[in-house]
Coordinates of C-alpha atoms in Angstrom, one line a residue:
Chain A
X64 CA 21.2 -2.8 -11.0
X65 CA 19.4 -4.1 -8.3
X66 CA 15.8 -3.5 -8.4
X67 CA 13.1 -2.0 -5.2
X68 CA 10.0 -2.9 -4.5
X69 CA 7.4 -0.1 -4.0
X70 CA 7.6 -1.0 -0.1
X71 CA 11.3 -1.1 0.3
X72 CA 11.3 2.1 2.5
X73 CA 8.4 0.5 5.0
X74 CA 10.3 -2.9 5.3
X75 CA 13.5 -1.0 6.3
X76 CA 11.3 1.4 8.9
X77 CA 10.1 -1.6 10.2
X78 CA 13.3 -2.5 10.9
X79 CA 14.0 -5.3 7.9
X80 CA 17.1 -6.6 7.3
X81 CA 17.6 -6.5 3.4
X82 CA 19.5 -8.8 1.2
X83 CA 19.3 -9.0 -2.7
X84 CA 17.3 -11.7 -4.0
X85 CA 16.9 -12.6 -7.8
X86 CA 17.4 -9.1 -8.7
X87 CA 15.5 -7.4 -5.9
X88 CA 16.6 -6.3 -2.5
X89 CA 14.1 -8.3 -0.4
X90 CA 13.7 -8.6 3.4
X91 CA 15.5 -11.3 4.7
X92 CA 14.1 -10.8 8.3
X93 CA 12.8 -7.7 10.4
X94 CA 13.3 -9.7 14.2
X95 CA 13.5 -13.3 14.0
X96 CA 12.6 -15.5 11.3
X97 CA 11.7 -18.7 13.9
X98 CA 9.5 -15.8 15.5
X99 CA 8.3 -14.5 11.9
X100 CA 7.7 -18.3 11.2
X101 CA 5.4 -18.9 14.2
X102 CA 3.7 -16.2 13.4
X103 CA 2.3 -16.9 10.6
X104 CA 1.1 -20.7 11.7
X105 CA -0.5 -19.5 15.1
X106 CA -1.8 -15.9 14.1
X107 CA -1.4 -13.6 10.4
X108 CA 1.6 -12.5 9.0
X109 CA 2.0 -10.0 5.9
X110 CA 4.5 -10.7 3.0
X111 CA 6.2 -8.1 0.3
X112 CA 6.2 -10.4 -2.7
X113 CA 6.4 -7.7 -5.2
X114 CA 9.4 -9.2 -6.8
X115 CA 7.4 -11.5 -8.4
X116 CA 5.9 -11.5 -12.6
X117 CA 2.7 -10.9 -13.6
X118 CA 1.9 -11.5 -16.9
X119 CA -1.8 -11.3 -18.8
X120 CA -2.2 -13.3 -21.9
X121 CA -5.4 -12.3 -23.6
X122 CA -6.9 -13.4 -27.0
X123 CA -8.9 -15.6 -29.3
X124 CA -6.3 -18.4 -28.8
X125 CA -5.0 -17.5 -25.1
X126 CA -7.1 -21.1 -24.4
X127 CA -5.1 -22.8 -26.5
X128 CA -1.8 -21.0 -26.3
X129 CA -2.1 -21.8 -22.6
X130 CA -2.4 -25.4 -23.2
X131 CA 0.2 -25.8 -25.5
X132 CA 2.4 -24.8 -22.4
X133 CA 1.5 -26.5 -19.2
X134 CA 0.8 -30.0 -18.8
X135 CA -2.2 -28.8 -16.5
X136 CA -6.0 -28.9 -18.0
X137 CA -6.8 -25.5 -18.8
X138 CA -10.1 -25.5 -20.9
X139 CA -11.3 -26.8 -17.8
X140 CA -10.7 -24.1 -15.8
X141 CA -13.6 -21.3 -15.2
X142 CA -13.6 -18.1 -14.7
X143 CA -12.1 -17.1 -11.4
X144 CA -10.7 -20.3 -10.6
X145 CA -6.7 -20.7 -10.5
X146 CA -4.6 -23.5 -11.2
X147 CA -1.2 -24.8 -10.0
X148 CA 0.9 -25.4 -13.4
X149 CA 4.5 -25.9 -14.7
X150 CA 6.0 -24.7 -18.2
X151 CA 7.6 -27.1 -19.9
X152 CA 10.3 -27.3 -22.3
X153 CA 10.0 -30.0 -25.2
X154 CA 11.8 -32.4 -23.3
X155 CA 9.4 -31.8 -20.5
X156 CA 12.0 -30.4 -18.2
X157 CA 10.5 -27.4 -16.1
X158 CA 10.9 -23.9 -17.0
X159 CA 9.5 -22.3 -14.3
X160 CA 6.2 -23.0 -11.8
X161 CA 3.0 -20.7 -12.0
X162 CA -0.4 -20.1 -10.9
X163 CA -2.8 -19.3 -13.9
X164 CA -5.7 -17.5 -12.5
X165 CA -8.9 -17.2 -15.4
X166 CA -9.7 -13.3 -15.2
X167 CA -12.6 -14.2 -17.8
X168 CA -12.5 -15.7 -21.0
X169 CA -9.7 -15.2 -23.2
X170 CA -7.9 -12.9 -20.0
X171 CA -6.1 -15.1 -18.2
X172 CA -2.9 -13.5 -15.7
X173 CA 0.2 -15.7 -14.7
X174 CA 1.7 -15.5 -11.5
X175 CA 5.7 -16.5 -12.4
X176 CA 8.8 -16.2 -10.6
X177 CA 11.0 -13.1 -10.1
X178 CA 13.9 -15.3 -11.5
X179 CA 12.4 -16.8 -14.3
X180 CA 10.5 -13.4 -15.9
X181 CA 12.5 -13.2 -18.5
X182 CA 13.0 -16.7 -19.7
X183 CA 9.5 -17.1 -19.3
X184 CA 8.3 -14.4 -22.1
X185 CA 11.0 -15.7 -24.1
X186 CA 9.4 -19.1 -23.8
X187 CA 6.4 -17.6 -24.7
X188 CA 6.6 -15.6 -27.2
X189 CA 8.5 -18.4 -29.2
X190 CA 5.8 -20.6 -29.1
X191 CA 3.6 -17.8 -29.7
X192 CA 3.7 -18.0 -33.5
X193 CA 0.4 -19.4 -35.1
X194 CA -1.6 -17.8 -32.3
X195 CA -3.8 -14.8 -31.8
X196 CA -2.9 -14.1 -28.5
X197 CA -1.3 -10.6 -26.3
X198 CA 1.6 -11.6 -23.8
X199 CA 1.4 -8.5 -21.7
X200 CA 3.8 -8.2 -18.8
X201 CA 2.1 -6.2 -16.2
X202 CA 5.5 -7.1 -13.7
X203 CA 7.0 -3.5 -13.5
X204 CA 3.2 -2.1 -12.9
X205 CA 1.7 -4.6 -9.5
X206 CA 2.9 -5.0 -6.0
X207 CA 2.0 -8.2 -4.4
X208 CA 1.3 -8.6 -1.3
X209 CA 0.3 -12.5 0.8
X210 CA -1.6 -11.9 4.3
X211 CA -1.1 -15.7 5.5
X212 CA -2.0 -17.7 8.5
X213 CA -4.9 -18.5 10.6
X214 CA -6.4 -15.4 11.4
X215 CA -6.3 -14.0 7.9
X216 CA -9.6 -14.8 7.1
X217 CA -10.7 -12.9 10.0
X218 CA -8.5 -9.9 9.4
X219 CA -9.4 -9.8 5.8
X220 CA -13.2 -9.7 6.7
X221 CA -12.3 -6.6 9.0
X222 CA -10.7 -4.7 6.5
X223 CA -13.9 -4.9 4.3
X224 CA -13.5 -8.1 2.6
X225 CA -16.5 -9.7 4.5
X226 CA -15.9 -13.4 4.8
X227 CA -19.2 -14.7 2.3
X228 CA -17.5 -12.6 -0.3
X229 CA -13.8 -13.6 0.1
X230 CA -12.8 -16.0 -2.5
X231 CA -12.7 -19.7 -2.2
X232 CA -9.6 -21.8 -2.5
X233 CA -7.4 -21.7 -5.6
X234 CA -10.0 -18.5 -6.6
X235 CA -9.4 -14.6 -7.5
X236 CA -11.6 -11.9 -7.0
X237 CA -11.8 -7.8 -7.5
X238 CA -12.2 -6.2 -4.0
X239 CA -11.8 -3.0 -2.5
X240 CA -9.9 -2.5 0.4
X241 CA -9.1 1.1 1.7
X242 CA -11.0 2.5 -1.1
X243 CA -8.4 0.8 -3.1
X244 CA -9.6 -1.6 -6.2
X245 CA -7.4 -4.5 -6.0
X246 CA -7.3 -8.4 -6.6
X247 CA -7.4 -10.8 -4.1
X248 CA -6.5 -14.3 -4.5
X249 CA -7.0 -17.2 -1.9
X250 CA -3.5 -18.5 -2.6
X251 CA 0.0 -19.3 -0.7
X252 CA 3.5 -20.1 -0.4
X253 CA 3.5 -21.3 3.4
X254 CA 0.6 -24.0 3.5
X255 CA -1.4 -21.8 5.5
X256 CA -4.7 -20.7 4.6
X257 CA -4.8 -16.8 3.6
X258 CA -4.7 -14.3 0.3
X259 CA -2.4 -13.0 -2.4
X260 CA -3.3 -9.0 -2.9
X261 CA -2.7 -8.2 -6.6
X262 CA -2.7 -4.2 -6.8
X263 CA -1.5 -1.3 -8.5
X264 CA 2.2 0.0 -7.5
X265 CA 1.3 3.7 -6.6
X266 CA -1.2 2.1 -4.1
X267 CA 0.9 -0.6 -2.3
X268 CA 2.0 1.7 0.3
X269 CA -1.1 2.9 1.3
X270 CA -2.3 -0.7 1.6
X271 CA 0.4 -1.9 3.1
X272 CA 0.3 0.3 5.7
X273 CA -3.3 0.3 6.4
X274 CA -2.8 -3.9 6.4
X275 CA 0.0 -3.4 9.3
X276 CA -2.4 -0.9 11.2
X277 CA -5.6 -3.2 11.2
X278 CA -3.2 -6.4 11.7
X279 CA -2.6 -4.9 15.2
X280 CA -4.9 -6.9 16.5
X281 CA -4.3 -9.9 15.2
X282 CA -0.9 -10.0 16.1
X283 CA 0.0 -9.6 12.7
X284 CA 3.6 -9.1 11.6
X285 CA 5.7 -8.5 8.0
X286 CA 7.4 -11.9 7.8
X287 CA 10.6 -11.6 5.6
X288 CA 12.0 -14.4 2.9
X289 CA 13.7 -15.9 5.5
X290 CA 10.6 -17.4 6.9
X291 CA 9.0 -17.7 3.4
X292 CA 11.5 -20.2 2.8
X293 CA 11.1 -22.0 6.2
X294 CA 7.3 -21.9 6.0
X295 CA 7.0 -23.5 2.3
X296 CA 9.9 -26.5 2.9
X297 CA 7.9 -27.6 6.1
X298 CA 4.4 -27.6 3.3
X299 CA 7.1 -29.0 1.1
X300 CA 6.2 -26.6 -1.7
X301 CA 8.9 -26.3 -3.9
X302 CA 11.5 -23.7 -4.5
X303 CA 12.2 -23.1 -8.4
X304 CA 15.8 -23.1 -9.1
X305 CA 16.2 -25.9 -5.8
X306 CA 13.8 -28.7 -6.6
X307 CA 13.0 -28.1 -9.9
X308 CA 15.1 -26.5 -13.1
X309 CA 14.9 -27.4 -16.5
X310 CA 16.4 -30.9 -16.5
X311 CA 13.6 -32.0 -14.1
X312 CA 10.3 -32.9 -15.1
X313 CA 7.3 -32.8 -13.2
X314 CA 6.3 -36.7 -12.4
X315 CA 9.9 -36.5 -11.2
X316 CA 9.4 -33.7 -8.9
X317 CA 6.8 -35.1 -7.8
X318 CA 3.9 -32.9 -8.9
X319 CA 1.9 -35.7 -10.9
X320 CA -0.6 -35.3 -8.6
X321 CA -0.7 -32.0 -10.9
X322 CA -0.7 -33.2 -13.8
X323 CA -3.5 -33.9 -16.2
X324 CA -3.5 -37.5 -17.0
X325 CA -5.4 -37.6 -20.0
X326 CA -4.9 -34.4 -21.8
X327 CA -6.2 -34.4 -25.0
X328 CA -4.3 -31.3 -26.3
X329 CA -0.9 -31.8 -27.2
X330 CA 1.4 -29.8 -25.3
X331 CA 5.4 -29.3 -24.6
X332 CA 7.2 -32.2 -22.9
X333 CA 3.8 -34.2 -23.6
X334 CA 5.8 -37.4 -24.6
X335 CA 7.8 -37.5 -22.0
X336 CA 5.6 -37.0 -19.5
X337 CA 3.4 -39.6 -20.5
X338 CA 5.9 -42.0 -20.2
X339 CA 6.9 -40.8 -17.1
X340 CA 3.2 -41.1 -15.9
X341 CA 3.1 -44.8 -16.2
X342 CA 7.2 -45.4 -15.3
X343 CA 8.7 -42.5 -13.7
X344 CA 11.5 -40.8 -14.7
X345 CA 14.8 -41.2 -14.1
X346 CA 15.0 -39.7 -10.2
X347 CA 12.5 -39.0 -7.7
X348 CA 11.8 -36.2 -5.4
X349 CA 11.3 -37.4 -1.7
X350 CA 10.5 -35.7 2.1
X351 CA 13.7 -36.7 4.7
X352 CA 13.6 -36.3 8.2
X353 CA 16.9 -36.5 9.7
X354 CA 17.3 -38.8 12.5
X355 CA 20.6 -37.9 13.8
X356 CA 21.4 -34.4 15.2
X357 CA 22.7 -32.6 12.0
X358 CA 21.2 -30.3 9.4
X359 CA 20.6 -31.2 5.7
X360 CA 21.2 -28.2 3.4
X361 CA 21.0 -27.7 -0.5
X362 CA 24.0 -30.1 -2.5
X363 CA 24.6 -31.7 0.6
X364 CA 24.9 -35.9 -0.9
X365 CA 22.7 -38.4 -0.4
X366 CA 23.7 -41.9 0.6
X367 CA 22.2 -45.6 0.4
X368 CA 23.8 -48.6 1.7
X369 CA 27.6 -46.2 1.2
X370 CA 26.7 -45.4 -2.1
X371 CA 25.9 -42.0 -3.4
X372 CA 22.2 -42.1 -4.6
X373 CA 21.1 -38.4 -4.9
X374 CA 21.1 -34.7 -3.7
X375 CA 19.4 -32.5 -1.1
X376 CA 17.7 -29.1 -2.8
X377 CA 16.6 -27.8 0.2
X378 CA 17.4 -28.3 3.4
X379 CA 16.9 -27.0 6.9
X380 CA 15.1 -26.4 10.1
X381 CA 11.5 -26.9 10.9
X382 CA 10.6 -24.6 13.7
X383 CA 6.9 -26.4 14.2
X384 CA 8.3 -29.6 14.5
X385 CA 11.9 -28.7 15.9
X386 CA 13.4 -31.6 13.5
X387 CA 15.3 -31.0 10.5
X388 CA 14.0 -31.7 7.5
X389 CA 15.0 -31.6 3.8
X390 CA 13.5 -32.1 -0.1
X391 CA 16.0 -34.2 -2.6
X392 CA 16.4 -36.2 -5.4
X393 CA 17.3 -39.9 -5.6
X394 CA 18.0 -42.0 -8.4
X395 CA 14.6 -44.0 -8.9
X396 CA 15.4 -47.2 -7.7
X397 CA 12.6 -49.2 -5.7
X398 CA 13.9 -50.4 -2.8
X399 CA 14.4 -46.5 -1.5
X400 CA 10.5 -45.4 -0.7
X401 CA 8.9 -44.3 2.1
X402 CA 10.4 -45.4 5.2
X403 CA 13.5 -46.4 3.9
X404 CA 16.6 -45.3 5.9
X405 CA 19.2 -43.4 3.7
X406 CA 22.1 -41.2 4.7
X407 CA 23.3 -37.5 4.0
X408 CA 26.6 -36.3 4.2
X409 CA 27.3 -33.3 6.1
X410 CA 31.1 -32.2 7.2
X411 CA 32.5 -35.2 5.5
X412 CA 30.4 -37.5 7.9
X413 CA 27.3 -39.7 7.2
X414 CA 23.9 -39.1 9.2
X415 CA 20.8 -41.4 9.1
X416 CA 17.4 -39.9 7.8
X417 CA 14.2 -41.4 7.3
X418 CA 12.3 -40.6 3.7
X419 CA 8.8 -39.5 5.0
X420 CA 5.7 -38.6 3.8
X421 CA 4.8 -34.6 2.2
X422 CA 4.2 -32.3 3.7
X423 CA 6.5 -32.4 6.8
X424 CA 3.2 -30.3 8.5
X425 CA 0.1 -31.0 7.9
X426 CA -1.4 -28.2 5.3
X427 CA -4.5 -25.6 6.8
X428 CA -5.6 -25.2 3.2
X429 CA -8.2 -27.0 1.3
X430 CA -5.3 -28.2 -0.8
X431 CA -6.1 -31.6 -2.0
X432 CA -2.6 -32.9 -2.6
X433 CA -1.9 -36.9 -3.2
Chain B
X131 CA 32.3 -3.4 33.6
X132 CA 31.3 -3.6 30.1
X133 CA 31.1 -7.3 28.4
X134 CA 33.3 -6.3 25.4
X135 CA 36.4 -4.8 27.7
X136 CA 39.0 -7.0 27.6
X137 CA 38.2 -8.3 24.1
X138 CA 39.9 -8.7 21.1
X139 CA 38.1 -9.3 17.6
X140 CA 39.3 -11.2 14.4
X141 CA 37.8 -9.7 11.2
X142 CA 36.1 -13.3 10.5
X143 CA 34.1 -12.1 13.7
X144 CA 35.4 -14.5 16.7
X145 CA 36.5 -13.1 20.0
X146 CA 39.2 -13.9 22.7
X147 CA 39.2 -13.0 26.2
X148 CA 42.6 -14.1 28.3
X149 CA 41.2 -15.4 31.6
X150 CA 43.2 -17.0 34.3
X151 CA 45.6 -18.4 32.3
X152 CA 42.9 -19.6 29.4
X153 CA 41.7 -18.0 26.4
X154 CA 37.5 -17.5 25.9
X155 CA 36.8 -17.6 22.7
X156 CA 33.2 -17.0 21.0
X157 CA 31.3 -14.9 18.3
X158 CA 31.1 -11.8 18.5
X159 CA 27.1 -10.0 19.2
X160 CA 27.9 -8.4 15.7
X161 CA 28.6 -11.6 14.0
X162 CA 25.0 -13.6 15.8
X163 CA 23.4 -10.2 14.9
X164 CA 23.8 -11.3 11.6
X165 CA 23.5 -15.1 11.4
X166 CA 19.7 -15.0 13.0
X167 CA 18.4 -17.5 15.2
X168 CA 21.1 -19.8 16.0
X169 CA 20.0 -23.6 15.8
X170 CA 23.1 -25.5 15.9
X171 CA 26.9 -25.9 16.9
X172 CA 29.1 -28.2 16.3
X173 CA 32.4 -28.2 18.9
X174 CA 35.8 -29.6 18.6
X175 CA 36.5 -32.6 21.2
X176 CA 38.3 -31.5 24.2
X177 CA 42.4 -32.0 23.6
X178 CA 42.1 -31.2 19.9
X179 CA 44.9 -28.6 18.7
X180 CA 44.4 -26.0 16.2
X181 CA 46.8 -23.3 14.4
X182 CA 45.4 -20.1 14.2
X183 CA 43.1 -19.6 11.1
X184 CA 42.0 -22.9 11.3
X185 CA 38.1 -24.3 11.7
X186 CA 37.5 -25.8 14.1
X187 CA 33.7 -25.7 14.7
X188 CA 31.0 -24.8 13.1
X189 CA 27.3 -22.8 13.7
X190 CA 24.0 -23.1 12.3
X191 CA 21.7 -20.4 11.8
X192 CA 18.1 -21.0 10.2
X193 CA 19.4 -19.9 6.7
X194 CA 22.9 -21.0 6.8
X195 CA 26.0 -23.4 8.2
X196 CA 29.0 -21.3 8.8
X197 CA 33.0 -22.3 10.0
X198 CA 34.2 -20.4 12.4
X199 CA 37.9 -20.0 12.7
X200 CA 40.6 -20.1 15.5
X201 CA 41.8 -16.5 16.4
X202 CA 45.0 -18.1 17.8
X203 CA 46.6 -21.6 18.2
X204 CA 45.8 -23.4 21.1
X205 CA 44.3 -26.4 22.7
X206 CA 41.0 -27.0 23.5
X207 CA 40.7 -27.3 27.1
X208 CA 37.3 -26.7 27.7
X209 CA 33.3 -26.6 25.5
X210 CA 30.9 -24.8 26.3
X211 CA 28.3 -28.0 26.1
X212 CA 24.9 -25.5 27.2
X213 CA 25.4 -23.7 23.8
X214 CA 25.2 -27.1 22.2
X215 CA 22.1 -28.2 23.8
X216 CA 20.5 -25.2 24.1
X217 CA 22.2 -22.8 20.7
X218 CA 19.6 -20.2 21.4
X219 CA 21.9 -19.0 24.2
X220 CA 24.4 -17.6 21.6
X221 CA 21.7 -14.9 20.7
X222 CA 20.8 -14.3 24.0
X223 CA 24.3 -13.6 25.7
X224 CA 27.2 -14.2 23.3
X225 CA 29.8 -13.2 25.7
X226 CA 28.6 -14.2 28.9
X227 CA 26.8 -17.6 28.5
X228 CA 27.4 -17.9 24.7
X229 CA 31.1 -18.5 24.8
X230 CA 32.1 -21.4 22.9
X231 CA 35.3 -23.1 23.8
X232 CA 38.5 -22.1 26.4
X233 CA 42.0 -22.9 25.2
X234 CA 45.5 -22.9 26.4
X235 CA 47.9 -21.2 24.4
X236 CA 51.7 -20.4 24.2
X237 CA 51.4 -18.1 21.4
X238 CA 48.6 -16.2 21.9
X239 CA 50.9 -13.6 22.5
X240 CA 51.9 -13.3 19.2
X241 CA 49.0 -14.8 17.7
X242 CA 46.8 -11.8 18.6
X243 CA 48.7 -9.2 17.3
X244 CA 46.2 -8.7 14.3
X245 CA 43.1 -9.0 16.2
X246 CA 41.4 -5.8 17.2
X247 CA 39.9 -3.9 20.5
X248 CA 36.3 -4.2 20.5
X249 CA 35.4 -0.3 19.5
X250 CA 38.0 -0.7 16.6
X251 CA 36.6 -3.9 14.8
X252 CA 33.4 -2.4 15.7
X253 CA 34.5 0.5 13.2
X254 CA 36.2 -1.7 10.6
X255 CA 32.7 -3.7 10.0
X256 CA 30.8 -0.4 9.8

């Protein structure tokens, strides 16, 4: 049974087109998703990401427990603060990608994919044993919503959220918006600056309409999944289930740069991903910008000197830069690296690309990414 | 005069219009409704034969590559090359500027038995 969002009616007033997505039925689009895209890098656009899990872990041990699960650093994470993390398997494969945002101590609440819920609190609970700690999925009882783009800052300070008391990057903080208590997060999908609104279900239609209605001004729009997808591949932030699944580690997806590198705690995958710290693993993630006039998608092969070397997992148009552009793997093998030209296949034909550097565009965050 | 009189549609969403001895054929507004923004087309050479059924191009949207398949046989006598430079125009006028390729056909008589008036396929997609 496929499930609604809270603001399902509004998108399809608004004139979204709907498609089911990991369970949900999402809007794809509501005009045009170049014109959705543009949107939200010149001006503010508003996103329904409701299908997404929340889950709190409280507890004596939730410290612990946590770090027993990601190979990110969190006892060194404050109250407040987020982090970017991964949850690893034994073998250090990827189980799904999270934020983990520190309520206070011993609350912390995981931001998860609407895919991987359920393999997620499986994960967890089996590793669970030993620890006092409450896995408590809140998924079924939050809307979330992302305001994203330049001018969110300014419409967020207009709807009561004045700019000294927004948080800061990578940060989460209560706020009240439209008499409504809520969570706001200075966190993204689309490499713009701009918020993630955690609240309650039974008020996400109020909000969301109030958000539209103050947007006006702004030129804000609802941008559908379409663009979410367009907007995130030109950031070159990943798309679970394309570039990363559980055979693929994080040093190979190349999210070291996330990766603590001298975690004391042991943790799932920790093995393996030290090794992979010093050697790599056994493929590599890498940026392509096609130089011939075709369009990489996901599966499409990739070629080196004739031979097959790896796979696009996502693929497709940059509307900023009008250039195609893709994210793939390639067998880790030195001599391809940046600037190397490789090939993709497309229709049963080869076309030259160049591997490039991330992101395709340049990020308007304070994202410090190596 | 309407755009669509004259027209017949295939189910996979391609249209033929019989012009001085030529067929038009192109996508139908339903069908670029549905695709999105269009960002690329790819065009048989001019001369290449095709049996009806057969792909023989294909279009790009922002989410997706789709084939797009010949309503009858014929022979490619004529692209249209604007649409490839410029794909956008398939979303702006998809009969008038957006057309995609004429052929000549000796059996598009036949051929074009199961195709449908516009207001009919318009009611078998609803």
């Amino acid at each position: 049974m496929t499930k609604k969002t809270f603001l399902h009616d509004e998108q399809v007033k608004l004139g979204a087109r709907m498609i089911e997505f990991a369970g949900w039925m999402m809007p794809v689009s509501y005009s045009s998703i170049i014109d959705e895209h543009k949107t939200v890098r010149e001006n503010v656009g508003l996103f329904d990401v409701s299908h997404m899990g929340e889950v709190y872990v409280y507890g004596n041990d939730s410290l612990a427990f946590l770090n027993k699960l990601v190979p990110q650093e969190i006892s060194k994470l404050i109250a407040s603060k987020a982090v970017y993390c991964q949850l690893l398997n034994k073998q250090g494969g990827i189980i799904d990608d999270l934020i983990i945002y520190k309520i206070e101590d011993e609350k912390y609440l995981l931001i998860v994919n609407a895919s991987r819920i359920d393999e997620d609190l499986n994960w967890m609970v089996r590793n669970s044993l030993g620890f006092d700690v409450k896995i408590d999925n809140q998924s079924h009882n939050y809307s979330l919503l992302a305001l994203q783009g330049p001018r969110a800052l300014d419409l967020m300070d207009k709807m009561g959220v004045k700019k000294e008391n927004q948080p800061e990057f990578f940060s989460i903080k209560r706020a009240e918006i439209f008499n409504i208590n809520l969570f706001v997060s200075r966190t993204g999908y689309t490499g713009e600056d701009g918020f993630e609104i955690l609240v309650k279900n039974e008020f996400s239609e109020l909000l969301w309409n109030y958000i539209i209605e103050t947007g006006k001004e702004f030129n804000l729009k609802p941008i559908g999944l379409g663009a979410r997808d367009t907007l995130r591949l030109e950031a070159a932030l990943h798309l679970y289930g394309n570039d990363m699944d559980e055979v693929t580690t994080p040093i190979e997806a190349g999210l070291a740069w996330s990766v603590a590198k001298n975690k004391t705690a042991d943790y799932n995958g920790k093995e393996v991903i030290k090794k992979q710290l010093e050697n790599g693993g056994e493929k590599k993630l890498v940026a392509l910008k096609m130089l011939e006039r075709a369009i990489p998608r996901h599966e499409y092969e990739i070629f080196y000197n004739n031979k097959k070397v790896g796979i696009i997992t996502s693929g497709g148009v940059s509307p900023v830069l009008n250039e195609n552009i893709a994210l793939g793997y390639v067998n880790n093998i030195k001599e391809i690296c940046l600037g190397s030209i490789v090939q993709v296949k497309i229709r049963e034909k080869l076309y030259k690309a160049e591997i490039v550097k991330k992101p395709f565009v340049q990020k308007k965050n304070k994202e410090t990414q190596k | 005069m309407s755009l669509t009189e004259g027209i017949l549609c295939s189910k996979s969403h391609e249209y033929l219009l019989e012009k001085g001895g030529k067929y038009i054929i192109g996508l139908t507004d339903y069908a670029i409704e549905q695709l999105g923004d269009i960002v690329f087309l790819e065009l048989p050479d001019i001369g290449a034969e095709f049996v009806k059924g057969e792909v023989f191009a294909t279009i790009e949207s922002v989410k997706a590559a789709s084939e797009i398949y010949m309503p009858i046989s014929g022979k490619i006598v004529e692209i249209n090359e604007a649409v490839v430079d410029n794909p956008e125009i398939l979303n702006e006028s998809p009969y008038e500027k957006g057309w995609l390729v004429k052929v000549e056909s000796e059996t598009a008589h036949i051929d074009s038995i199961d195709l449908l008036e516009y207001e009919d396929y318009k009611e078998e997609i609803a």
